[in-house]
Amino acid sequence: MAKELKNLTKRSDNYSQWYNELVVKADLAEQSAVRGCMVIKPYGYAIWEKMQRNLDDMFKETGHVNAYFPLLIPKSFLSREAEHVEGFAKECAVVTHYRLKNAPDGSGVVVDPAAKLEEELIIRPTSETIIWNTYKNWIQSYRDLPILCNQWANVFRWEMRTRLFLRTAEFLWQEGHTAHATREEAEEEALRMLHVYGEFAEKYMAVPVVKGIKSANERFAGALETYTIEAMMQDGKALQSGTSHFLGQNFAKAFDVQFVNKNNEMEYVWATSWGVSTRLMGALIMTHSDDNGLVLPPKLAPIQVVIIPIYKNEEQLEQINEKVDGIVKNLKALGISVKYDNADNKRPGFKFADYELKGVPVRLVMGGRDLENNTVEVMRRDTLEKSTVSCDNIEMYVKELLDEIQENIFRKALNYRDSRTISVDTYEEFKEKIEEGGFILAHWDGTPETEEKIKEETKATIRCIPLDRDKTPGKCMVTGKDSVCRVVFARSY
Amino acid sequence: MAKELKNLTKRSDNYSQWYNELVVKADLAEQSAVRGCMVIKPYGYAIWEKMQRNLDDMFKETGHVNAYFPLLIPKSFLSREAEHVEGFAKECAVVTHYRLKNAPDGSGVVVDPAAKLEEELIIRPTSETIIWNTYKNWIQSYRDLPILCNQWANVFRWEMRTRLFLRTAEFLWQEGHTAHATREEAEEEALRMLHVYGEFAEKYMAVPVVKGIKSANERFAGALETYTIEAMMQDGKALQSGTSHFLGQNFAKAFDVQFVNKNNEMEYVWATSWGVSTRLMGALIMTHSDDNGLVLPPKLAPIQVVIIPIYKNEEQLEQINEKVDGIVKNLKALGISVKYDNADNKRPGFKFADYELKGVPVRLVMGGRDLENNTVEVMRRDTLEKSTVSCDNIEMYVKELLDEIQENIFRKALNYRDSRTISVDTYEEFKEKIEEGGFILAHWDGTPETEEKIKEETKATIRCIPLDRDKTPGKCMVTGKDSVCRVVFARSY
């Protein structure tokens, strides 16, 4: 096998470097000329498109519609909601001018000082402010509610340390922004979308997640409650993969959005917002992939099956082509995306390594002996196991195999997470165990101060208070004060 | 009918005002708090999504893939290609800082002067520069070609006079950027995409277009040839609806993108770019709609069929509900999007007017007599004709009616355009006729000077040199010099 194609660092040698290399070598994304901004390459974008399509269907099934709001936000909007400005002002890209002109010395273009904006505009780091300013005009009465809008958009946060997909200055995401007549309805909505995210992560990405509530320290700037899905990567670190916020009436108050309720009284509107981003690509890559490259869940793989011929001469190739044409047709009829790669400018070994690197779930190889025996060699990417299978009804075999791979990689990731999730009762043991990575279930007294102390001393944060938590009370491992349940600690991305 | 709901200006009274009102009243889009930036509302966005989906399928069928490139472009990139900078520098939003801080007086946030960028970044007005800077690293040999990338993105051009969908500072679009080994291949690609746009406009939008070549004056900044599709609005003005550019080697030279060709020689790469935007929404609205509101082509209508019950009491409503449920099910089985509106808080007359305003192609109304007779009243939005039809096999009737409406509104628009397209031989006649609007086919000597003179004196421009032009030579209507063919003149949006 053409291992030289990959030359991929092993996970055990340097997990971080393995990830960085894999993203580039598998043609998913690369750094651009603009600091912190990535180029999402066609193969990476094809995976993102599949994520988008499936999520979008799930949003629509739960009654949401798409809309589009402006990229730029007046600077003053950001400071309307006190906590929100604290959370986002530090990382904003600011537009101050609207025109360039030729440099007097002919060296290029310079900013035209005459074209200075009266009020600066910021590139949206998130859109609560501009959207609630818009909703003000859409909502007069309870009959105008609920509003269940989502937008697919780019956002920008000036991050100092960036990594492809995991933390980039510009990223792609969806942001849902809903408006409700009652507190209960908004709280239900925030939870509903958390479950949509959880289902998407587990059913499509095959990434098991812990659903839970963020502590006050980790809450979204402006939210009363932040729900999260947390996944575990193969280095034992947590990756926050999606959040859903119950915003209370904070943004309605900041933008004066009131409505006449059923009792004919004026009331502020209740809000939620929720989002997932291209960060999910990072979660997908780091959960399943191995030292040979990507491992993609069949439901999100741009190419689910690749077929490669091995032949001695043109005549044999023609026979294989003919046989494979029928298989391709039957696979496509089952809705399976298949690529037949009979390009003659690359050796089979090179192709094998390349499709392994790209994580194609199933590989079929047909050679001369297969022709004679009416068979094909099947390799599954998740286990790298090969078997020789009859061509009769091969399409149903492949279809079932794809389902089996989808389930297997989820099971594998779940077993891995469970094997690295432990309960700890003393802070001493916590400090020792956290060095090994993984999720630690421990008691905490519920105060931001204790959480902050733990973070400073161990770099671990509370990932969430799980929805399905063990509610046996105990004593905080740090302060010994009462604790109502165990929460999930981990180091994180 | 609840005409008060609409209160829409008549086209004959003020076409421009009719358009502006219609966009807002039909819930398609509205102005935002940011000058020149629009909010695309859910109903408008649903139409845009349908356009996107169909175009994206057509791009993929012609071998293209999607990718994503950065929103921000280093200022210096813009000036690499001499004509490009002239075309775009004047209308750029410029990012100069990357942080805000609390104002010392506590009044909000101010730009942190310490966070000034070394090189300013501009929000992409179009992405040739950042993409060709990226392609430089993707292309070494002819084996790396062609590259056939498209991106769906937002772009920003600081326009002084804006109108919803037609000319906005921020707009949504797709931009294809392809790289080729030969001039011929790139020229073919530019033409191929022109034809894709033409097919989309005519088959999906039901908007007839003239396909042609732009004169030098109207060419894209940096292109050797710009192809265009030009549509005629109901006021006789032209709307440029999509362009495809043959860029030659201009951007490859500006960004030093060379490859080793089959003869083992270094050569600059050949390029195209092509795009359509949310401006298509303007073309769609202005081509078909009438004084009652939108008229949408069935292929792009978010709701193709609406069903409204008229009932005396709850018992009758229940009978109608039951009957309609079956019809809805059968329509959905045919892939028709249908809405049953039995909400009890609005009168039927209000609903009728609202769905007319929103351009729903087919309306079914079922009342007590219909129940008795097993019939339903069918109204088609394009002609407003009503008929009473048996419920037996109503779904096939509706399906055929949708096809008929799609064809009819195209035919109507085509007839209208043809009726307002004339040939003119003298400049005197031209100046008289151009006041009436419409397309004028006239001879022109081929010089930018003459075109400029005509524009100054009549506000008309050459919309294109049609691909299927009348090649009978003649004399320029202004200078009397030789002309090889007639070109299309019009006033335009």
mmCIF file of N, CA, C and O in Angstrom, chain A residues 30 32-34 39-40 42 45 49 53 60 66-68 70-72 75 85-86 89-90 92 94-100 102 109 117 120 124 133-134 138 154 156 158 170, chain B residues 30 32-34 39-42 45 49 53 60 66-68 70-72 75 85 89-90 92 94-100 102 109 111 117 124 133-134 138 154 156 158 170:
data_model
loop_
_atom_site.group_PDB
_atom_site.id
_atom_site.type_symbol
_atom_site.label_atom_id
_atom_site.label_comp_id
_atom_site.label_asym_id
_atom_site.label_seq_id
_atom_site.Cartn_x
_atom_site.Cartn_y
_atom_site.Cartn_z
ATOM 1 N N GLU A 30 -8.137 24.035 4.542
ATOM 2 C CA GLU A 30 -6.775 24.534 4.686
ATOM 3 C C GLU A 30 -6.811 25.981 5.162
ATOM 4 O O GLU A 30 -7.849 26.646 5.099
ATOM 5 N N SER A 32 -6.177 29.904 4.972
ATOM 6 C CA SER A 32 -6.202 30.851 3.858
ATOM 7 C C SER A 32 -5.173 31.951 4.095
ATOM 8 O O SER A 32 -4.461 31.935 5.102
ATOM 9 N N ALA A 33 -5.133 32.889 3.171
ATOM 10 C CA ALA A 33 -4.205 34.016 3.299
ATOM 11 C C ALA A 33 -4.654 34.981 4.386
ATOM 12 O O ALA A 33 -3.909 35.873 4.775
ATOM 13 N N VAL A 34 -5.880 34.811 4.878
ATOM 14 C CA VAL A 34 -6.395 35.708 5.908
ATOM 15 C C VAL A 34 -6.317 35.002 7.255
ATOM 16 O O VAL A 34 -6.898 33.935 7.436
ATOM 17 N N VAL A 39 -10.203 27.895 4.230
ATOM 18 C CA VAL A 39 -10.860 27.520 2.979
ATOM 19 C C VAL A 39 -11.427 26.121 3.219
ATOM 20 O O VAL A 39 -10.693 25.221 3.617
ATOM 21 N N ILE A 40 -12.716 25.957 3.017
ATOM 22 C CA ILE A 40 -13.305 24.617 3.105
ATOM 23 C C ILE A 40 -13.265 24.032 1.703
ATOM 24 O O ILE A 40 -13.906 24.549 0.782
ATOM 25 N N PRO A 42 -13.580 21.254 -1.503
ATOM 26 C CA PRO A 42 -14.794 20.552 -1.972
ATOM 27 C C PRO A 42 -15.133 19.279 -1.199
ATOM 28 O O PRO A 42 -16.304 19.053 -0.875
ATOM 29 N N TYR A 45 -16.425 20.306 2.122
ATOM 30 C CA TYR A 45 -17.704 20.999 1.990
ATOM 31 C C TYR A 45 -18.837 20.025 1.676
ATOM 32 O O TYR A 45 -19.981 20.226 2.101
ATOM 33 N N GLU A 49 -22.280 19.890 3.555
ATOM 34 C CA GLU A 49 -23.567 19.975 2.855
ATOM 35 C C GLU A 49 -24.523 18.875 3.299
ATOM 36 O O GLU A 49 -25.726 19.092 3.433
ATOM 37 N N ARG A 53 -28.085 19.527 5.030
ATOM 38 C CA ARG A 53 -29.327 19.022 4.463
ATOM 39 C C ARG A 53 -30.138 18.268 5.515
ATOM 40 O O ARG A 53 -31.348 18.460 5.665
ATOM 41 N N LYS A 60 -37.084 21.778 9.787
ATOM 42 C CA LYS A 60 -38.376 21.999 9.139
ATOM 43 C C LYS A 60 -39.439 21.063 9.695
ATOM 44 O O LYS A 60 -40.594 21.462 9.866
ATOM 45 N N ASN A 66 -36.545 29.093 7.328
ATOM 46 C CA ASN A 66 -35.296 29.825 7.170
ATOM 47 C C ASN A 66 -35.550 31.267 6.760
ATOM 48 O O ASN A 66 -36.545 31.576 6.109
ATOM 49 N N ALA A 67 -34.630 32.127 7.132
ATOM 50 C CA ALA A 67 -34.678 33.534 6.742
ATOM 51 C C ALA A 67 -33.228 34.012 6.677
ATOM 52 O O ALA A 67 -32.304 33.233 6.914
ATOM 53 N N TYR A 68 -33.049 35.284 6.321
ATOM 54 C CA TYR A 68 -31.671 35.802 6.286
ATOM 55 C C TYR A 68 -31.627 37.228 6.801
ATOM 56 O O TYR A 68 -32.396 38.084 6.364
ATOM 57 N N PRO A 70 -28.985 40.659 8.186
ATOM 58 C CA PRO A 70 -27.731 41.274 7.703
ATOM 59 C C PRO A 70 -26.452 40.768 8.377
ATOM 60 O O PRO A 70 -26.434 40.450 9.564
ATOM 61 N N LEU A 71 -25.401 40.764 7.569
ATOM 62 C CA LEU A 71 -24.048 40.406 8.018
ATOM 63 C C LEU A 71 -23.517 41.419 9.020
ATOM 64 O O LEU A 71 -22.795 41.063 9.954
ATOM 65 N N LEU A 72 -23.836 42.693 8.801
ATOM 66 C CA LEU A 72 -23.259 43.759 9.622
ATOM 67 C C LEU A 72 -24.266 44.267 10.653
ATOM 68 O O LEU A 72 -25.462 44.347 10.382
ATOM 69 N N LYS A 75 -22.685 49.030 15.763
ATOM 70 C CA LYS A 75 -21.903 48.824 16.988
ATOM 71 C C LYS A 75 -22.764 48.988 18.238
ATOM 72 O O LYS A 75 -22.630 48.221 19.196
ATOM 73 N N VAL A 85 -22.642 42.107 25.467
ATOM 74 C CA VAL A 85 -21.515 42.923 25.017
ATOM 75 C C VAL A 85 -20.215 42.450 25.672
ATOM 76 O O VAL A 85 -19.170 42.391 25.035
ATOM 77 N N GLU A 86 -20.301 42.070 26.951
ATOM 78 C CA GLU A 86 -19.109 41.559 27.632
ATOM 79 C C GLU A 86 -18.578 40.313 26.921
ATOM 80 O O GLU A 86 -17.390 40.091 26.806
ATOM 81 N N ALA A 89 -17.714 41.734 22.634
ATOM 82 C CA ALA A 89 -17.030 42.943 22.150
ATOM 83 C C ALA A 89 -15.550 42.704 21.889
ATOM 84 O O ALA A 89 -14.962 43.295 20.981
ATOM 85 N N LYS A 90 -14.940 41.828 22.675
ATOM 86 C CA LYS A 90 -13.493 41.654 22.564
ATOM 87 C C LYS A 90 -13.054 41.008 21.273
ATOM 88 O O LYS A 90 -11.883 41.001 20.938
ATOM 89 N N CYS A 92 -14.507 41.267 17.958
ATOM 90 C CA CYS A 92 -15.267 41.715 16.791
ATOM 91 C C CYS A 92 -14.401 42.282 15.675
ATOM 92 O O CYS A 92 -13.487 43.057 15.931
ATOM 93 N N VAL A 94 -14.334 44.985 12.908
ATOM 94 C CA VAL A 94 -15.029 46.265 12.846
ATOM 95 C C VAL A 94 -14.851 46.926 11.481
ATOM 96 O O VAL A 94 -13.730 47.132 11.016
ATOM 97 N N VAL A 95 -15.971 47.241 10.842
ATOM 98 C CA VAL A 95 -15.948 47.983 9.574
ATOM 99 C C VAL A 95 -16.049 49.469 9.910
ATOM 100 O O VAL A 95 -17.004 49.892 10.564
ATOM 101 N N THR A 96 -15.057 50.228 9.466
ATOM 102 C CA THR A 96 -15.039 51.662 9.782
ATOM 103 C C THR A 96 -15.173 52.536 8.539
ATOM 104 O O THR A 96 -15.509 53.710 8.646
ATOM 105 N N HIS A 97 -14.862 51.992 7.354
ATOM 106 C CA HIS A 97 -14.880 52.771 6.113
ATOM 107 C C HIS A 97 -15.588 52.011 5.005
ATOM 108 O O HIS A 97 -15.661 50.782 5.043
ATOM 109 N N TYR A 98 -16.030 52.764 3.991
ATOM 110 C CA TYR A 98 -16.785 52.110 2.924
ATOM 111 C C TYR A 98 -16.228 52.382 1.528
ATOM 112 O O TYR A 98 -16.927 52.211 0.541
ATOM 113 N N ARG A 99 -14.990 52.781 1.442
ATOM 114 C CA ARG A 99 -14.439 53.052 0.121
ATOM 115 C C ARG A 99 -12.923 53.019 0.155
ATOM 116 O O ARG A 99 -12.303 53.387 1.144
ATOM 117 N N LEU A 100 -12.343 52.547 -0.938
ATOM 118 C CA LEU A 100 -10.889 52.628 -1.127
ATOM 119 C C LEU A 100 -10.637 53.630 -2.244
ATOM 120 O O LEU A 100 -11.523 53.962 -3.016
ATOM 121 N N ASN A 102 -7.235 55.075 -5.071
ATOM 122 C CA ASN A 102 -5.879 54.821 -5.523
ATOM 123 C C ASN A 102 -4.889 55.582 -4.652
ATOM 124 O O ASN A 102 -5.106 56.739 -4.320
ATOM 125 N N VAL A 109 -4.013 50.539 -3.524
ATOM 126 C CA VAL A 109 -5.177 51.266 -3.009
ATOM 127 C C VAL A 109 -5.012 51.537 -1.518
ATOM 128 O O VAL A 109 -4.371 50.779 -0.803
ATOM 129 N N LEU A 117 -17.412 55.820 8.296
ATOM 130 C CA LEU A 117 -18.793 55.643 8.746
ATOM 131 C C LEU A 117 -19.076 56.459 10.000
ATOM 132 O O LEU A 117 -18.206 56.573 10.870
ATOM 133 N N GLU A 120 -19.640 52.815 13.458
ATOM 134 C CA GLU A 120 -18.973 51.622 12.968
ATOM 135 C C GLU A 120 -19.946 50.446 12.928
ATOM 136 O O GLU A 120 -20.896 50.379 13.708
ATOM 137 N N ARG A 124 -21.202 40.226 12.217
ATOM 138 C CA ARG A 124 -21.935 39.472 13.251
ATOM 139 C C ARG A 124 -21.073 38.370 13.864
ATOM 140 O O ARG A 124 -20.565 37.512 13.137
ATOM 141 N N ASN A 133 -33.859 43.284 16.994
ATOM 142 C CA ASN A 133 -34.221 44.612 16.502
ATOM 143 C C ASN A 133 -35.235 44.497 15.354
ATOM 144 O O ASN A 133 -36.110 45.346 15.190
ATOM 145 N N THR A 134 -35.117 43.424 14.565
ATOM 146 C CA THR A 134 -36.061 43.173 13.471
ATOM 147 C C THR A 134 -37.399 42.655 14.000
ATOM 148 O O THR A 134 -38.465 43.096 13.565
ATOM 149 N N TRP A 138 -42.076 42.862 13.874
ATOM 150 C CA TRP A 138 -42.884 41.720 13.439
ATOM 151 C C TRP A 138 -43.923 41.310 14.483
ATOM 152 O O TRP A 138 -44.826 40.531 14.192
ATOM 153 N N ASN A 154 -22.557 32.789 7.729
ATOM 154 C CA ASN A 154 -21.188 32.887 8.228
ATOM 155 C C ASN A 154 -21.153 33.878 9.379
ATOM 156 O O ASN A 154 -21.876 34.867 9.380
ATOM 157 N N PHE A 156 -18.304 35.725 12.482
ATOM 158 C CA PHE A 156 -16.889 36.086 12.603
ATOM 159 C C PHE A 156 -16.565 36.454 14.049
ATOM 160 O O PHE A 156 -17.222 37.302 14.651
ATOM 161 N N TRP A 158 -12.976 37.237 16.290
ATOM 162 C CA TRP A 158 -11.545 37.390 16.119
ATOM 163 C C TRP A 158 -10.793 36.557 17.160
ATOM 164 O O TRP A 158 -10.412 37.060 18.204
ATOM 165 N N GLU A 170 -13.591 33.075 11.012
ATOM 166 C CA GLU A 170 -14.864 32.945 10.314
ATOM 167 C C GLU A 170 -15.292 31.493 10.376
ATOM 168 O O GLU A 170 -14.470 30.595 10.192
ATOM 169 N N GLU B 30 -37.480 43.089 3.653
ATOM 170 C CA GLU B 30 -37.673 44.441 4.164
ATOM 171 C C GLU B 30 -36.315 45.075 4.431
ATOM 172 O O GLU B 30 -35.289 44.387 4.482
ATOM 173 N N SER B 32 -33.379 46.713 6.603
ATOM 174 C CA SER B 32 -32.914 46.453 7.961
ATOM 175 C C SER B 32 -32.421 47.754 8.572
ATOM 176 O O SER B 32 -32.463 48.811 7.946
ATOM 177 N N ALA B 33 -31.925 47.657 9.794
ATOM 178 C CA ALA B 33 -31.387 48.829 10.486
ATOM 179 C C ALA B 33 -30.043 49.257 9.891
ATOM 180 O O ALA B 33 -29.540 50.326 10.210
ATOM 181 N N VAL B 34 -29.460 48.413 9.027
ATOM 182 C CA VAL B 34 -28.163 48.732 8.426
ATOM 183 C C VAL B 34 -28.392 49.206 6.998
ATOM 184 O O VAL B 34 -28.961 48.486 6.177
ATOM 185 N N VAL B 39 -33.399 42.406 5.092
ATOM 186 C CA VAL B 39 -33.778 41.163 5.768
ATOM 187 C C VAL B 39 -34.601 40.381 4.758
ATOM 188 O O VAL B 39 -35.579 40.904 4.219
ATOM 189 N N ILE B 40 -34.185 39.149 4.459
ATOM 190 C CA ILE B 40 -35.001 38.294 3.599
ATOM 191 C C ILE B 40 -35.923 37.494 4.510
ATOM 192 O O ILE B 40 -35.455 36.694 5.320
ATOM 193 N N LYS B 41 -37.213 37.757 4.403
ATOM 194 C CA LYS B 41 -38.179 37.140 5.314
ATOM 195 C C LYS B 41 -38.462 35.686 4.894
ATOM 196 O O LYS B 41 -38.138 35.287 3.767
ATOM 197 N N PRO B 42 -39.021 34.904 5.819
ATOM 198 C CA PRO B 42 -39.180 33.476 5.531
ATOM 199 C C PRO B 42 -39.857 33.159 4.191
ATOM 200 O O PRO B 42 -39.398 32.269 3.475
ATOM 201 N N TYR B 45 -37.395 33.926 1.497
ATOM 202 C CA TYR B 45 -36.262 33.012 1.552
ATOM 203 C C TYR B 45 -36.645 31.625 1.041
ATOM 204 O O TYR B 45 -35.825 30.926 0.434
ATOM 205 N N GLU B 49 -34.592 29.582 -1.603
ATOM 206 C CA GLU B 49 -34.130 28.207 -1.362
ATOM 207 C C GLU B 49 -34.464 27.287 -2.529
ATOM 208 O O GLU B 49 -33.689 26.417 -2.892
ATOM 209 N N ARG B 53 -31.745 25.316 -4.733
ATOM 210 C CA ARG B 53 -31.760 23.861 -4.849
ATOM 211 C C ARG B 53 -31.703 23.439 -6.324
ATOM 212 O O ARG B 53 -30.932 22.572 -6.718
ATOM 213 N N LYS B 60 -24.249 20.703 -10.326
ATOM 214 C CA LYS B 60 -23.653 19.390 -10.053
ATOM 215 C C LYS B 60 -23.771 18.483 -11.272
ATOM 216 O O LYS B 60 -22.854 17.722 -11.573
ATOM 217 N N ASN B 66 -19.138 22.237 -4.715
ATOM 218 C CA ASN B 66 -19.154 23.436 -3.879
ATOM 219 C C ASN B 66 -17.964 23.479 -2.941
ATOM 220 O O ASN B 66 -17.425 22.445 -2.545
ATOM 221 N N ALA B 67 -17.561 24.675 -2.582
ATOM 222 C CA ALA B 67 -16.490 24.894 -1.617
ATOM 223 C C ALA B 67 -16.790 26.209 -0.922
ATOM 224 O O ALA B 67 -17.807 26.847 -1.215
ATOM 225 N N TYR B 68 -15.912 26.588 0.022
ATOM 226 C CA TYR B 68 -16.141 27.869 0.699
ATOM 227 C C TYR B 68 -14.827 28.595 0.936
ATOM 228 O O TYR B 68 -13.883 28.017 1.478
ATOM 229 N N PRO B 70 -12.811 32.475 2.144
ATOM 230 C CA PRO B 70 -13.014 33.484 3.201
ATOM 231 C C PRO B 70 -13.834 34.699 2.786
ATOM 232 O O PRO B 70 -13.770 35.164 1.648
ATOM 233 N N LEU B 71 -14.565 35.208 3.769
ATOM 234 C CA LEU B 71 -15.367 36.426 3.625
ATOM 235 C C LEU B 71 -14.484 37.647 3.412
ATOM 236 O O LEU B 71 -14.842 38.566 2.677
ATOM 237 N N LEU B 72 -13.329 37.660 4.090
ATOM 238 C CA LEU B 72 -12.479 38.853 4.065
ATOM 239 C C LEU B 72 -11.288 38.650 3.133
ATOM 240 O O LEU B 72 -10.738 37.552 3.034
ATOM 241 N N LYS B 75 -6.552 43.764 1.526
ATOM 242 C CA LYS B 75 -6.724 44.915 0.643
ATOM 243 C C LYS B 75 -5.816 44.830 -0.587
ATOM 244 O O LYS B 75 -6.219 45.155 -1.707
ATOM 245 N N VAL B 85 -9.484 46.166 -9.768
ATOM 246 C CA VAL B 85 -9.476 47.147 -8.685
ATOM 247 C C VAL B 85 -10.280 48.391 -9.070
ATOM 248 O O VAL B 85 -11.006 48.955 -8.255
ATOM 249 N N ALA B 89 -12.941 48.837 -6.114
ATOM 250 C CA ALA B 89 -12.399 49.548 -4.951
ATOM 251 C C ALA B 89 -13.356 50.595 -4.402
ATOM 252 O O ALA B 89 -13.405 50.845 -3.203
ATOM 253 N N LYS B 90 -14.144 51.179 -5.285
ATOM 254 C CA LYS B 90 -14.987 52.293 -4.848
ATOM 255 C C LYS B 90 -16.128 51.868 -3.939
ATOM 256 O O LYS B 90 -16.760 52.700 -3.305
ATOM 257 N N CYS B 92 -16.175 49.230 -1.468
ATOM 258 C CA CYS B 92 -15.804 48.195 -0.508
ATOM 259 C C CYS B 92 -16.074 48.578 0.939
ATOM 260 O O CYS B 92 -15.768 49.692 1.350
ATOM 261 N N VAL B 94 -14.676 48.193 4.522
ATOM 262 C CA VAL B 94 -13.299 47.969 4.962
ATOM 263 C C VAL B 94 -13.235 47.690 6.456
ATOM 264 O O VAL B 94 -13.725 48.480 7.276
ATOM 265 N N VAL B 95 -12.633 46.546 6.812
ATOM 266 C CA VAL B 95 -12.407 46.205 8.215
ATOM 267 C C VAL B 95 -11.025 46.728 8.598
ATOM 268 O O VAL B 95 -10.025 46.365 7.971
ATOM 269 N N THR B 96 -10.984 47.577 9.615
ATOM 270 C CA THR B 96 -9.708 48.169 10.026
ATOM 271 C C THR B 96 -9.285 47.756 11.433
ATOM 272 O O THR B 96 -8.123 47.872 11.777
ATOM 273 N N HIS B 97 -10.227 47.293 12.248
ATOM 274 C CA HIS B 97 -9.938 46.957 13.647
ATOM 275 C C HIS B 97 -10.571 45.626 14.013
ATOM 276 O O HIS B 97 -11.520 45.184 13.376
ATOM 277 N N TYR B 98 -10.035 44.999 15.077
ATOM 278 C CA TYR B 98 -10.532 43.681 15.440
ATOM 279 C C TYR B 98 -10.986 43.589 16.899
ATOM 280 O O TYR B 98 -11.108 42.502 17.441
ATOM 281 N N ARG B 99 -11.254 44.717 17.518
ATOM 282 C CA ARG B 99 -11.681 44.659 18.919
ATOM 283 C C ARG B 99 -12.422 45.927 19.301
ATOM 284 O O ARG B 99 -12.103 47.011 18.821
ATOM 285 N N LEU B 100 -13.393 45.755 20.186
ATOM 286 C CA LEU B 100 -14.062 46.906 20.799
ATOM 287 C C LEU B 100 -13.680 46.913 22.271
ATOM 288 O O LEU B 100 -13.207 45.919 22.815
ATOM 289 N N ASN B 102 -14.905 48.891 26.308
ATOM 290 C CA ASN B 102 -15.887 49.731 26.959
ATOM 291 C C ASN B 102 -15.465 51.189 26.869
ATOM 292 O O ASN B 102 -14.303 51.519 27.056
ATOM 293 N N VAL B 109 -19.727 50.870 23.869
ATOM 294 C CA VAL B 109 -18.435 50.371 23.424
ATOM 295 C C VAL B 109 -17.856 51.282 22.344
ATOM 296 O O VAL B 109 -18.591 51.922 21.597
ATOM 297 N N VAL B 111 -14.352 51.556 19.455
ATOM 298 C CA VAL B 111 -13.316 50.788 18.784
ATOM 299 C C VAL B 111 -12.022 50.941 19.578
ATOM 300 O O VAL B 111 -11.655 52.046 19.980
ATOM 301 N N LEU B 117 -5.578 46.782 12.480
ATOM 302 C CA LEU B 117 -4.943 45.780 11.618
ATOM 303 C C LEU B 117 -3.763 46.390 10.857
ATOM 304 O O LEU B 117 -3.816 47.547 10.453
ATOM 305 N N ARG B 124 -15.598 40.683 0.879
ATOM 306 C CA ARG B 124 -15.592 40.328 -0.548
ATOM 307 C C ARG B 124 -16.732 40.994 -1.316
ATOM 308 O O ARG B 124 -17.897 40.817 -0.945
ATOM 309 N N ASN B 133 -5.728 33.280 -5.443
ATOM 310 C CA ASN B 133 -4.592 33.148 -4.532
ATOM 311 C C ASN B 133 -4.560 31.740 -3.921
ATOM 312 O O ASN B 133 -3.495 31.184 -3.654
ATOM 313 N N THR B 134 -5.726 31.145 -3.726
ATOM 314 C CA THR B 134 -5.820 29.771 -3.205
ATOM 315 C C THR B 134 -5.470 28.752 -4.288
ATOM 316 O O THR B 134 -4.734 27.785 -4.037
ATOM 317 N N TRP B 138 -3.143 24.855 -5.459
ATOM 318 C CA TRP B 138 -3.858 23.628 -5.858
ATOM 319 C C TRP B 138 -3.393 23.129 -7.224
ATOM 320 O O TRP B 138 -3.701 21.995 -7.602
ATOM 321 N N ASN B 154 -22.486 35.209 0.786
ATOM 322 C CA ASN B 154 -22.923 36.603 0.816
ATOM 323 C C ASN B 154 -21.775 37.476 0.317
ATOM 324 O O ASN B 154 -20.610 37.178 0.560
ATOM 325 N N PHE B 156 -20.670 41.842 -0.587
ATOM 326 C CA PHE B 156 -20.978 43.183 -0.099
ATOM 327 C C PHE B 156 -20.407 44.236 -1.038
ATOM 328 O O PHE B 156 -19.217 44.230 -1.334
ATOM 329 N N TRP B 158 -20.776 48.474 -1.477
ATOM 330 C CA TRP B 158 -21.375 49.644 -0.850
ATOM 331 C C TRP B 158 -22.105 50.491 -1.882
ATOM 332 O O TRP B 158 -21.564 51.446 -2.413
ATOM 333 N N GLU B 170 -25.503 44.277 0.814
ATOM 334 C CA GLU B 170 -25.209 42.858 0.963
ATOM 335 C C GLU B 170 -26.201 42.086 0.121
ATOM 336 O O GLU B 170 -27.392 42.411 0.102
#
